[in-house]
């Protein structure tokens, strides 16, 4: 059976393309979804692409992935830097986890340098722009 990868996006990423394009680029989240979905079919995978502006929404999407998905690619956005709840949810998940940041969080304000999610991630991609999602998919394909 084709393996499913859940791709989760946190708060404000619904505004990708409009939001601070000098940091996050001009592609929309739908553009990224199309790219990742096309690559997934080349790699023999399926993707479920989701976004929530709510911490609890992300927690529930991670719980759902426990039943459905061989891997999770997650850009937790601002919750990377604050959310023990998202980390705890990921710690209930047995599959592969790759964390993505569009910008290089280590080159930005100090409060962005720490991500709670990185303690669970099998890989972390930061600063490669929206291309980071495709890089994450290629990597997770080797793990699942
Ligand atoms: C981000 C970086 C975070 O610090 C920020 O809060 C975001 C996006 C990124 O993709 O570069 O919303 O996760």
Coordinates of N, CA and C and ligand atoms in Angstrom, one line a residue:
X1 N 0.8 -1.2 0.0 CA 0.0 0.0 0.0 C 0.9 1.3 0.0
X2 N 0.4 2.3 -0.7 CA 1.2 3.5 -0.8 C 1.3 4.2 0.6
X3 N 2.5 4.6 1.0 CA 2.6 5.2 2.3 C 2.2 6.6 2.3
X4 N 1.6 7.0 3.4 CA 1.1 8.4 3.5 C 2.1 9.2 4.4
X5 N 2.4 10.5 4.0 CA 3.2 11.4 4.7 C 2.2 12.6 5.0
X6 N 2.1 12.9 6.3 CA 1.3 14.1 6.7 C 2.2 15.3 6.8
X7 N 1.9 16.4 6.1 CA 2.6 17.6 6.1 C 1.8 18.6 6.8
X8 N 2.4 19.1 8.0 CA 1.7 20.0 8.9 C 2.3 21.4 8.9
X9 N 1.5 22.4 8.8 CA 1.9 23.8 8.8 C 1.2 24.5 9.9
X10 N 2.0 25.3 10.7 CA 1.5 26.0 11.8 C 1.0 27.4 11.5
X11 N 0.9 28.2 12.5 CA 0.2 29.5 12.4 C 0.8 30.5 11.4
X12 N 0.0 31.2 10.7 CA 0.3 32.2 9.8 C 0.9 31.7 8.4
X13 N 1.1 30.4 8.4 CA 1.6 29.9 7.1 C 0.5 29.8 6.0
X14 N -0.8 30.0 6.4 CA -1.8 30.1 5.4 C -1.6 31.4 4.6
X15 N -0.9 32.3 5.1 CA -0.6 33.6 4.4 C 0.7 33.6 3.7
X16 N 1.3 32.4 3.5 CA 2.5 32.3 2.7 C 2.3 32.9 1.3
X17 N 3.3 33.6 0.9 CA 3.2 34.4 -0.4 C 2.9 35.8 -0.2
X18 N 2.0 36.1 0.9 CA 1.7 37.5 1.2 C 2.4 38.0 2.4
X19 N 2.8 37.0 3.3 CA 3.4 37.3 4.6 C 4.9 37.5 4.4
X20 N 5.4 38.7 4.8 CA 6.9 38.9 4.8 C 7.6 38.2 3.7
X21 N 7.3 38.5 2.4 CA 7.9 37.7 1.3 C 9.4 37.7 1.3
X22 N 10.0 38.8 1.8 CA 11.5 38.9 1.9 C 12.0 37.8 2.7
X23 N 11.2 37.3 3.7 CA 11.7 36.2 4.6 C 11.2 34.8 4.1
X24 N 10.0 34.8 3.6 CA 9.4 33.5 3.3 C 9.1 33.2 1.8
X25 N 9.4 34.2 1.0 CA 9.3 34.0 -0.5 C 7.9 34.3 -1.0
X26 N 7.7 34.1 -2.3 CA 6.4 34.6 -2.9 C 5.5 33.4 -3.2
X27 N 5.9 32.2 -3.0 CA 5.0 31.0 -3.3 C 4.0 30.9 -2.2
X28 N 2.8 30.5 -2.6 CA 1.7 30.3 -1.6 C 1.8 28.9 -1.1
X29 N 1.0 28.7 0.0 CA 1.0 27.3 0.6 C 0.4 26.3 -0.4
X30 N -0.5 26.8 -1.2 CA -1.1 25.9 -2.3 C 0.0 25.6 -3.3
X31 N 0.8 26.6 -3.7 CA 1.9 26.3 -4.6 C 2.8 25.2 -4.0
X32 N 3.1 25.3 -2.7 CA 4.0 24.3 -2.1 C 3.3 23.0 -2.1
X33 N 2.0 23.0 -1.8 CA 1.3 21.7 -1.7 C 1.3 21.0 -3.1
X34 N 1.2 21.8 -4.2 CA 1.2 21.2 -5.5 C 2.6 20.6 -5.8
X35 N 3.7 21.3 -5.4 CA 5.0 20.8 -5.6 C 5.3 19.5 -4.9
X36 N 4.9 19.5 -3.6 CA 5.2 18.4 -2.7 C 4.3 17.2 -3.2
X37 N 3.1 17.4 -3.6 CA 2.2 16.3 -4.0 C 2.8 15.7 -5.3
X38 N 3.3 16.5 -6.2 CA 3.9 16.0 -7.5 C 5.1 15.2 -7.2
X39 N 6.0 15.7 -6.3 CA 7.2 15.0 -5.9 C 6.8 13.7 -5.2
X40 N 5.8 13.7 -4.4 CA 5.4 12.5 -3.7 C 5.0 11.4 -4.6
X41 N 4.3 11.7 -5.7 CA 3.9 10.7 -6.6 C 5.1 10.1 -7.4
X42 N 6.1 11.0 -7.6 CA 7.3 10.5 -8.2 C 8.1 9.5 -7.3
X43 N 7.9 9.8 -6.0 CA 8.6 9.0 -5.0 C 7.8 7.8 -4.5
X44 N 6.6 7.6 -5.1 CA 5.7 6.5 -4.7 C 5.1 6.7 -3.3
X45 N 4.9 8.0 -2.9 CA 4.3 8.3 -1.7 C 3.0 9.1 -1.9
X46 N 2.2 9.2 -0.9 CA 1.0 10.1 -0.9 C 1.2 11.2 0.2
X47 N 0.7 12.4 0.0 CA 0.8 13.3 1.1 C -0.6 13.9 1.5
X48 N -0.8 14.1 2.8 CA -1.9 14.9 3.3 C -1.4 16.2 3.8
X49 N -1.8 17.3 3.2 CA -1.2 18.6 3.4 C -2.2 19.4 4.3
X50 N -1.8 19.8 5.5 CA -2.7 20.5 6.4 C -2.1 21.7 7.0
X51 N -2.9 22.6 7.5 CA -2.4 23.9 8.2 C -3.4 24.2 9.3
X52 N -2.9 24.7 10.4 CA -3.7 25.2 11.5 C -3.1 26.4 12.1
X53 N -3.9 27.4 12.5 CA -3.4 28.5 13.3 C -3.5 28.2 14.8
X54 N -3.9 27.0 15.1 CA -4.2 26.7 16.5 C -3.3 25.6 17.0
X55 N -2.7 25.8 18.2 CA -1.8 24.8 18.8 C -2.6 23.4 18.9
X56 N -3.8 23.5 19.5 CA -4.6 22.2 19.7 C -4.9 21.6 18.3
X57 N -5.1 22.4 17.3 CA -5.4 21.8 16.0 C -4.2 21.0 15.5
X58 N -3.0 21.5 15.7 CA -1.8 20.8 15.3 C -1.7 19.5 16.1
X59 N -2.0 19.6 17.4 CA -1.9 18.4 18.3 C -2.9 17.3 17.8
X60 N -4.1 17.7 17.4 CA -5.1 16.8 16.9 C -4.7 16.2 15.6
X61 N -4.0 17.0 14.7 CA -3.6 16.5 13.4 C -2.4 15.4 13.6
X62 N -1.6 15.7 14.6 CA -0.5 14.7 14.9 C -1.1 13.4 15.5
X63 N -2.1 13.5 16.3 CA -2.8 12.3 16.9 C -3.4 11.5 15.7
X64 N -4.0 12.2 14.8 CA -4.7 11.5 13.6 C -3.6 10.8 12.8
X65 N -2.4 11.4 12.7 CA -1.3 10.8 11.9 C -0.8 9.5 12.5
X66 N -1.0 9.4 13.8 CA -0.6 8.1 14.5 C -1.3 6.9 13.8
X67 N -2.5 7.1 13.3 CA -3.3 6.0 12.7 C -3.0 5.9 11.2
X68 N -2.6 7.0 10.6 CA -2.6 7.0 9.1 C -1.3 7.1 8.4
X69 N -0.3 7.7 9.1 CA 0.9 8.1 8.3 C 2.2 7.5 8.8
X70 N 3.0 7.2 7.7 CA 4.4 6.6 8.0 C 5.4 7.7 8.4
X71 N 5.0 9.0 8.1 CA 5.9 10.1 8.5 C 5.2 11.4 8.6
X72 N 5.8 12.3 9.3 CA 5.3 13.7 9.5 C 6.4 14.7 9.1
X73 N 6.0 15.6 8.2 CA 6.9 16.7 7.9 C 6.1 17.9 8.6
X74 N 6.8 18.6 9.5 CA 6.1 19.7 10.2 C 6.9 21.0 10.2
X75 N 6.2 22.1 9.8 CA 6.7 23.4 10.0 C 5.8 24.0 11.1
X76 N 6.2 23.9 12.4 CA 5.4 24.3 13.5 C 5.3 25.9 13.6
X77 N 6.0 26.6 12.7 CA 6.0 28.0 12.7 C 6.3 28.6 14.1
X78 N 5.6 29.5 14.6 CA 5.9 30.1 15.9 C 5.8 29.1 17.1
X79 N 5.0 28.1 16.9 CA 4.9 27.1 18.0 C 6.1 26.3 18.2
X80 N 7.0 26.3 17.2 CA 8.3 25.7 17.3 C 9.0 26.2 18.6
X81 N 8.9 27.5 18.8 CA 9.7 28.1 19.9 C 9.0 28.2 21.2
X82 N 7.7 27.7 21.3 CA 6.9 27.8 22.5 C 6.2 26.6 23.0
X83 N 6.0 25.6 22.1 CA 5.0 24.6 22.4 C 5.5 23.2 22.8
X84 N 5.4 23.0 24.1 CA 5.6 21.7 24.7 C 4.5 20.7 24.3
X85 N 3.3 21.3 24.1 CA 2.2 20.4 23.7 C 2.4 19.8 22.3
X86 N 3.0 20.5 21.4 CA 3.3 20.0 20.0 C 4.4 18.9 20.2
X87 N 5.4 19.2 21.0 CA 6.5 18.2 21.2 C 5.9 17.0 21.8
X88 N 5.1 17.1 22.9 CA 4.5 15.9 23.5 C 3.7 15.1 22.6
X89 N 2.9 15.8 21.7 CA 2.1 15.1 20.7 C 3.1 14.3 19.8
X90 N 4.1 14.9 19.3 CA 5.1 14.2 18.4 C 5.7 13.0 19.1
X91 N 5.9 13.2 20.5 CA 6.5 12.1 21.2 C 5.6 10.9 21.4
X92 N 4.3 11.0 21.0 CA 3.4 9.9 21.0 C 3.4 9.2 19.7
X93 N 4.1 9.8 18.7 CA 4.1 9.3 17.3 C 5.3 8.4 17.1
X94 N 5.1 7.3 16.4 CA 6.2 6.3 16.2 C 6.9 6.5 14.9
X95 N 6.4 7.2 13.9 CA 7.0 7.3 12.6 C 8.1 8.3 12.5
X96 N 8.6 8.5 11.3 CA 9.6 9.5 11.0 C 9.1 10.9 11.1
X97 N 9.9 11.8 11.6 CA 9.5 13.2 11.7 C 10.6 14.1 11.2
X98 N 10.3 15.0 10.2 CA 11.2 16.0 9.7 C 10.6 17.3 9.9
X99 N 11.4 18.2 10.5 CA 11.0 19.6 10.8 C 11.5 20.5 9.7
X100 N 10.7 21.4 9.3 CA 11.1 22.4 8.2 C 10.9 23.8 8.7
X101 N 11.8 24.6 8.4 CA 11.7 26.1 8.6 C 12.1 26.7 7.2
X102 N 11.3 27.5 6.7 CA 11.5 28.2 5.4 C 12.7 29.1 5.6
X103 N 12.8 29.9 6.6 CA 13.9 30.8 6.9 C 14.9 30.1 7.8
X104 N 16.1 30.6 7.8 CA 17.1 30.1 8.7 C 16.9 30.7 10.1
X105 N 16.3 29.9 11.0 CA 15.9 30.4 12.3 C 17.1 30.8 13.1
X106 N 18.3 30.2 12.8 CA 19.5 30.5 13.6 C 20.2 31.8 13.2
X107 N 19.7 32.4 12.1 CA 20.3 33.6 11.6 C 19.4 34.8 12.0
X108 N 18.3 34.4 12.7 CA 17.3 35.5 13.1 C 17.3 35.8 14.5
X109 N 16.2 36.4 15.1 CA 16.2 36.8 16.5 C 16.5 35.6 17.4
X110 N 17.1 35.9 18.5 CA 17.6 34.8 19.4 C 16.4 33.9 19.9
X111 N 15.2 34.5 20.0 CA 14.1 33.6 20.5 C 13.7 32.6 19.5
X112 N 14.1 32.7 18.2 CA 13.8 31.7 17.2 C 14.9 30.6 17.2
X113 N 15.9 30.7 17.9 CA 17.0 29.8 17.7 C 16.7 28.4 18.3
X114 N 15.8 28.4 19.4 CA 15.5 27.1 20.0 C 14.1 26.7 19.5
X115 N 14.1 25.4 19.1 CA 12.8 24.8 18.7 C 12.6 23.5 19.6
X116 N 11.4 23.5 20.3 CA 11.1 22.4 21.1 C 11.0 21.1 20.3
X117 N 10.5 21.3 19.0 CA 10.2 20.2 18.1 C 11.5 19.4 17.7
X118 N 12.6 20.2 17.7 CA 13.8 19.6 17.2 C 14.3 18.4 18.1
X119 N 13.8 18.4 19.4 CA 14.2 17.3 20.3 C 13.6 16.0 19.8
X120 N 12.5 16.0 19.0 CA 11.9 14.8 18.5 C 12.2 14.6 17.0
X121 N 12.6 15.6 16.3 CA 12.8 15.5 14.8 C 13.9 14.5 14.5
X122 N 13.7 13.7 13.4 CA 14.8 12.9 12.9 C 15.7 13.7 12.0
X123 N 15.2 14.8 11.4 CA 15.9 15.7 10.6 C 15.3 17.1 10.7
X124 N 16.2 18.1 10.5 CA 15.7 19.5 10.5 C 16.3 20.2 9.3
X125 N 15.4 20.9 8.6 CA 15.8 21.7 7.4 C 15.4 23.1 7.6
X126 N 16.4 24.0 7.6 CA 16.1 25.4 7.8 C 16.8 26.3 6.8
X127 N 16.2 27.3 6.3 CA 16.9 28.3 5.5 C 17.0 28.0 4.0
X128 N 16.3 27.0 3.6 CA 16.3 26.6 2.2 C 15.1 27.1 1.4
X129 N 14.3 28.0 2.0 CA 13.1 28.5 1.4 C 12.0 27.4 1.4
X130 N 11.0 27.6 0.5 CA 9.9 26.7 0.5 C 10.4 25.3 -0.2
X131 N 11.5 25.4 -0.8 CA 12.2 24.2 -1.3 C 12.4 23.1 -0.2
X132 N 12.5 23.7 1.0 CA 12.8 22.8 2.2 C 11.8 21.7 2.3
X133 N 10.5 22.0 1.9 CA 9.5 20.9 2.0 C 9.8 19.7 1.1
X134 N 10.3 20.0 -0.1 CA 10.6 19.0 -1.0 C 11.8 18.2 -0.5
X135 N 12.8 19.0 0.0 CA 14.0 18.3 0.6 C 13.6 17.4 1.7
X136 N 12.7 17.9 2.5 CA 12.2 17.1 3.7 C 11.5 15.8 3.1
X137 N 10.7 15.9 2.1 CA 10.0 14.8 1.5 C 11.0 13.7 1.0
X138 N 12.1 14.2 0.3 CA 13.1 13.3 -0.3 C 13.8 12.6 0.9
X139 N 14.0 13.3 2.0 CA 14.7 12.7 3.1 C 13.8 11.7 3.8
X140 N 12.5 12.1 4.1 CA 11.6 11.2 4.8 C 11.3 9.9 4.0
X141 N 11.4 10.0 2.6 CA 11.2 8.9 1.7 C 12.3 7.8 2.0
X142 N 13.5 8.2 2.5 CA 14.5 7.3 2.8 C 14.3 6.6 4.2
X143 N 13.4 7.2 5.0 CA 13.3 6.8 6.4 C 12.1 5.9 6.6
X144 N 11.0 6.0 5.7 CA 9.8 5.3 5.9 C 9.7 3.9 5.2
Ligands
LIG1 C1 9.2 29.7 10.4 C2 10.1 30.4 11.4 C3 9.4 30.7 12.7 O1 10.3 31.4 13.6 C4 8.3 31.7 12.4 O2 7.5 31.9 13.6 C5 7.4 31.2 11.3 C6 7.9 30.5 10.2 C7 9.9 29.4 9.1 O3 9.3 28.6 8.3 O4 10.9 30.0 8.8 O5 6.2 31.4 11.4 O6 8.9 28.4 11.0

